[in-house]
Amino acid sequence: MRGLTRKMSSPVRSPFRRDLTGLKESDVTTYIVRRLLQSIVVLLLVSIFVFLAIRLMPGDPIKLMVYESNLTGLSPQQLADLRHEYGLDKPLALQYLDWLGGVLQGNLGISVFTKTPVAKEIFRRLPITFEIGLWSLLLSIVIGVPVGIISAVRRGTWIDQLVVTLSNIGVTIPVFWLGVILMLVFSLYLKWLPVMGFTPLTEDPGMHFKQLVMPVICSSLFSVAALARQTRSSMLEVMHQDYIRTAWSKGLNENAIIFKHALKNGLIPVITTLGLSARGIVGGSTVVETVFSIPGMGRLLVSAVSNLDYAYVQGIILIIAATVVAINVLIDIVYGWADPRIRYS
Amino acid sequence: MAILLDVKNLQTRFDTEAGVVKAVDGVSFHINEQEIVGFVGESGCGKSVTQLSVMQLIPNPPGRIIGGEVWFDGKDLLKYERNGSEMRSVRGSKISMIFQEPMTSLNPVLTISEQIGESMQLHLRLNKADARKRAVELLSLVGIPAAESRIDDYPHQFSGGMRQRVMIAIGLACNPRLIIADEPTTALDVTTQAVLLELIKDLVKRFNTSLTLVTHNLGVVARYAQRIYVMYAGRIVEAGPTNEIFAHPRHPYTVGLLKCVPRLDQPRDKQLVPIEGLPPNLIKMPPMCAFLPRCAYRINRCEKSHWPPLTPVGEHHSAACFVNLEATLENDDK
């Protein structure tokens, strides 16, 4: 939230300040540029952290690769050659700089296991993960927010109680468990949906979407529930505000009160939750893709970590970090749209 | 003068965990056309709840209006469904309200233009452009300089006094017959208070509107109201023309209120006398006069009787007290 200031009142007004009224495009542009510069620093720190963290893990990628590829019997000299080939014999700082230099040129490194550039594979899988993420986010907004509003407006009714109960369950259910149950019910018993896997859209659109249904449900469940809860509680709070009473005193009907006067105020905390959910969905892709055997970035990360495949782990985490940073910037911009008290300065 | 609003035996309750609060307990009053009427009393005496009940704006739950009649334009407003279309067609168009807290009573995410214009779009069927044009007029009418350039600002860009001017503009928007101002200046500093009250008075006169002025400030009612209702513990304890009440208060509570206000016509070293004790708990009200525990003039009858009804003590003056206070006070002076 740094860089955002919330002006509660500005009683004094000079002709110069008038420019601050409303959202000026140039303000936002400057703000975005500054946030992007900050983001670069964040990403640099993340890259150092990931680089060191993966190397702190027990095990040696060269040995692991050698054992897994049935190449046992290599002489120490040959192992050293291999190590040299991947630059793993250099001092850590130098290894890091080598990698960073490559990243800046779009080269995320070469996998010890597949002996191919990891960037190509990551960017092949990225759209799959992002597609699931976007559908999940869309589902969360389309279901979570309206359900929360209905629940708040009909507070205390059976609908509200149902929403509260279901959303409590929703935020507590483990995704991997839900995935297995869904497969059992909808694939094995009812045979409505394929059990798992992924088909590209261009190959078979029908199959593509059928296979996405359960993964999207799993990866959005938490955020649907979290958004419903947040929307409900913030709408309840807003509906008790003085300005809502003012709106009633003008003779407006309930719909105008809810959608014009309450919703925009109520959405401000919801946007925060949405940002957290988006990050959750990105992180949750590891589990969902593993459960449903989807060849996305998340599953790639899981196998890379267990193989100590440095280049993949570093590359994927860097991309996840960049995504999260981008989501944060986006969220901050949306705040400014929702709350005129927020100024980009 | 014709009666504009006639409230009879209004009763509003709040259900709380501790019990039922009789916030308004059988209140009757009327407002004449083009009249300014003051409602006075300390915090929690039910003066605001009375006004909100007239508009059926009591939040339910926990509040509910359990009895009474609110006659306006030949209709009993309490017969209307709480947020039904008939009640809504009265709110903001025929009766409008100005609320206490200018800081929180305006919607922070909507422009001033939107907030002033929307009731005109609703009740006067103006289109957006016309509503905006009239909002600008109203804004300059309530004394906001450069109204044209400020109309698209948000509430946080205004000071407290300016926001209350915006509230006044909202109240006037549809040219209502009655404006209910619920402590319109309480949250503001003294100079702003005076300026705004003058403004309200002038505008009300100009538009031939009646005004209900709810306040705990006796100075304010003395200056602006033609008639006063003094409320205590959810009931009206004294009613009458302002001059009459200030000159000859007939209820011990009114006397107490007047004693704790400094006056320019009294010697400077005269002590202000506060009213001893606290207002009663509205949940466990004894059947006797609610002011009894704090009353300096009580007589035997007070402790044995049900609370006294509002009875005439002069031509337009009435009080809810068994004691002939005028006689007692004269004896005191001697």
Short mmCIF file of N, CA and C in Angstrom, two decimals, chain A residues 7-11 13 18 21-22 242-243 245-246 248-253 260-261 264-265 268 338-341 343, chain B residues 55 57 83 88 91-92 99 101 104-110 114-115 118 122-123 150 153-154 156-157 159 163 167 170:
data_model
loop_
_atom_site.label_atom_id
_atom_site.label_comp_id
_atom_site.label_asym_id
_atom_site.label_seq_id
_atom_site.Cartn_x
_atom_site.Cartn_y
_atom_site.Cartn_z
N LYS A 7 -6.69 10.65 1.49
CA LYS A 7 -6.99 11.99 2.01
C LYS A 7 -8.38 12.01 2.59
N MET A 8 -8.51 12.24 3.88
CA MET A 8 -9.82 12.24 4.48
C MET A 8 -10.53 13.58 4.26
N SER A 9 -9.79 14.64 4.34
CA SER A 9 -10.44 15.91 4.05
C SER A 9 -9.41 16.92 3.60
N SER A 10 -9.82 17.78 2.74
CA SER A 10 -8.93 18.85 2.32
C SER A 10 -9.74 20.13 2.25
N PRO A 11 -9.94 20.70 3.44
CA PRO A 11 -10.82 21.87 3.48
C PRO A 11 -10.28 23.06 2.70
N ARG A 13 -8.59 25.02 -0.23
CA ARG A 13 -8.62 24.69 -1.63
C ARG A 13 -8.04 25.85 -2.42
N ARG A 18 -6.96 22.07 -7.59
CA ARG A 18 -8.12 21.59 -8.31
C ARG A 18 -7.74 20.44 -9.26
N THR A 21 -8.56 16.84 -8.34
CA THR A 21 -9.91 16.29 -8.32
C THR A 21 -10.04 15.17 -9.33
N GLY A 22 -10.64 14.09 -8.86
CA GLY A 22 -10.87 12.98 -9.77
C GLY A 22 -9.57 12.29 -10.14
N ASP A 242 -24.19 6.11 8.18
CA ASP A 242 -25.08 7.27 8.15
C ASP A 242 -25.50 7.63 6.73
N TYR A 243 -24.57 7.49 5.77
CA TYR A 243 -24.93 7.93 4.43
C TYR A 243 -25.98 7.02 3.79
N ARG A 245 -28.51 5.90 5.60
CA ARG A 245 -29.73 6.50 6.15
C ARG A 245 -30.12 7.74 5.34
N THR A 246 -29.10 8.54 4.99
CA THR A 246 -29.37 9.72 4.16
C THR A 246 -30.04 9.29 2.85
N TRP A 248 -31.80 6.60 2.26
CA TRP A 248 -33.20 6.22 2.52
C TRP A 248 -34.06 7.47 2.67
N SER A 249 -33.51 8.50 3.33
CA SER A 249 -34.32 9.69 3.58
C SER A 249 -34.63 10.46 2.30
N LYS A 250 -33.92 10.13 1.23
CA LYS A 250 -34.22 10.78 -0.06
C LYS A 250 -35.35 10.08 -0.78
N GLY A 251 -35.76 8.94 -0.27
CA GLY A 251 -36.85 8.21 -0.90
C GLY A 251 -36.41 7.20 -1.93
N LEU A 252 -35.13 6.87 -1.95
CA LEU A 252 -34.65 5.87 -2.93
C LEU A 252 -35.16 4.49 -2.55
N ASN A 253 -35.27 3.61 -3.55
CA ASN A 253 -35.70 2.26 -3.23
C ASN A 253 -34.50 1.38 -2.88
N LYS A 260 -26.26 1.51 -5.78
CA LYS A 260 -25.62 2.79 -6.04
C LYS A 260 -24.86 3.29 -4.80
N HIS A 261 -25.49 3.15 -3.64
CA HIS A 261 -24.89 3.77 -2.46
C HIS A 261 -24.01 2.83 -1.65
N LYS A 264 -20.41 0.19 -3.91
CA LYS A 264 -19.06 0.68 -4.21
C LYS A 264 -18.25 0.85 -2.92
N ASN A 265 -18.93 1.30 -1.86
CA ASN A 265 -18.24 1.38 -0.58
C ASN A 265 -17.88 0.00 -0.05
N ILE A 268 -14.67 -2.01 -1.49
CA ILE A 268 -13.27 -1.65 -1.25
C ILE A 268 -12.51 -2.75 -0.51
N ALA A 338 -12.36 2.70 -7.15
CA ALA A 338 -13.47 2.47 -6.23
C ALA A 338 -13.58 3.55 -5.18
N ASP A 339 -12.48 4.09 -4.74
CA ASP A 339 -12.49 5.03 -3.62
C ASP A 339 -11.83 6.34 -4.02
N PRO A 340 -12.65 7.36 -4.26
CA PRO A 340 -12.07 8.64 -4.72
C PRO A 340 -11.16 9.29 -3.68
N ARG A 341 -11.21 8.81 -2.42
CA ARG A 341 -10.35 9.41 -1.40
C ARG A 341 -8.90 8.99 -1.59
N ARG A 343 -5.54 8.79 -3.48
CA ARG A 343 -4.84 9.60 -4.47
C ARG A 343 -3.53 8.91 -4.83
N MET B 55 -40.53 9.71 9.64
CA MET B 55 -40.12 9.33 8.28
C MET B 55 -40.06 7.80 8.12
N LEU B 57 -37.88 5.91 9.38
CA LEU B 57 -36.47 5.60 9.09
C LEU B 57 -35.79 4.89 10.26
N ASN B 83 -40.77 0.74 3.83
CA ASN B 83 -39.99 1.22 2.69
C ASN B 83 -40.77 1.06 1.39
N ARG B 88 -41.86 6.11 0.31
CA ARG B 88 -40.69 6.65 -0.40
C ARG B 88 -41.04 7.91 -1.18
N ARG B 91 -40.67 10.72 1.37
CA ARG B 91 -39.30 10.99 1.79
C ARG B 91 -38.53 11.75 0.71
N GLY B 92 -37.90 12.81 1.13
CA GLY B 92 -37.05 13.55 0.21
C GLY B 92 -37.82 14.48 -0.70
N PHE B 99 -29.16 15.74 8.42
CA PHE B 99 -28.67 14.95 9.55
C PHE B 99 -27.53 15.64 10.28
N GLU B 101 -24.39 14.48 11.37
CA GLU B 101 -22.96 14.32 11.12
C GLU B 101 -22.64 14.58 9.66
N THR B 104 -20.19 11.98 8.03
CA THR B 104 -20.53 10.59 7.69
C THR B 104 -21.87 10.48 6.96
N SER B 105 -22.59 11.60 6.86
CA SER B 105 -23.92 11.49 6.27
C SER B 105 -23.91 11.61 4.75
N LEU B 106 -22.76 11.95 4.20
CA LEU B 106 -22.66 11.98 2.74
C LEU B 106 -21.87 10.76 2.27
N ASN B 107 -22.27 10.24 1.13
CA ASN B 107 -21.62 9.04 0.62
C ASN B 107 -20.23 9.38 0.06
N PRO B 108 -19.17 8.76 0.62
CA PRO B 108 -17.81 9.15 0.24
C PRO B 108 -17.43 8.83 -1.21
N VAL B 109 -18.15 7.92 -1.85
CA VAL B 109 -17.72 7.53 -3.20
C VAL B 109 -18.59 8.10 -4.31
N LEU B 110 -19.54 8.96 -3.97
CA LEU B 110 -20.36 9.57 -5.01
C LEU B 110 -20.11 11.07 -5.04
N GLU B 114 -24.11 14.06 -7.96
CA GLU B 114 -24.91 12.83 -7.90
C GLU B 114 -25.82 12.83 -6.67
N GLN B 115 -25.25 13.24 -5.53
CA GLN B 115 -25.99 13.13 -4.28
C GLN B 115 -27.08 14.19 -4.13
N GLU B 118 -29.88 13.21 -7.26
CA GLU B 118 -30.63 11.96 -7.41
C GLU B 118 -32.08 12.05 -6.93
N LEU B 122 -35.43 11.45 -9.14
CA LEU B 122 -36.43 10.49 -8.67
C LEU B 122 -37.81 11.13 -8.54
N HIS B 123 -37.88 12.24 -7.79
CA HIS B 123 -39.19 12.80 -7.45
C HIS B 123 -39.70 13.80 -8.48
N ARG B 150 -17.24 22.97 -8.35
CA ARG B 150 -17.16 22.06 -7.22
C ARG B 150 -18.20 20.95 -7.27
N ASP B 153 -17.03 17.41 -7.27
CA ASP B 153 -16.11 16.98 -6.22
C ASP B 153 -16.77 15.92 -5.34
N TYR B 154 -15.92 15.28 -4.57
CA TYR B 154 -16.40 14.28 -3.62
C TYR B 154 -16.47 14.90 -2.22
N HIS B 156 -15.12 14.29 0.56
CA HIS B 156 -13.89 14.49 1.34
C HIS B 156 -13.14 15.74 0.92
N GLN B 157 -13.54 16.33 -0.19
CA GLN B 157 -12.87 17.55 -0.64
C GLN B 157 -13.51 18.81 -0.05
N SER B 159 -14.95 20.89 3.61
CA SER B 159 -14.83 20.94 5.06
C SER B 159 -16.17 20.56 5.68
N ARG B 163 -19.76 20.62 3.93
CA ARG B 163 -20.54 19.39 3.74
C ARG B 163 -21.95 19.57 4.27
N MET B 167 -25.54 19.11 2.57
CA MET B 167 -26.70 18.41 3.15
C MET B 167 -27.95 19.29 3.06
N ILE B 170 -29.24 19.22 -0.35
CA ILE B 170 -29.97 17.96 -0.58
C ILE B 170 -31.37 18.05 0.02
#
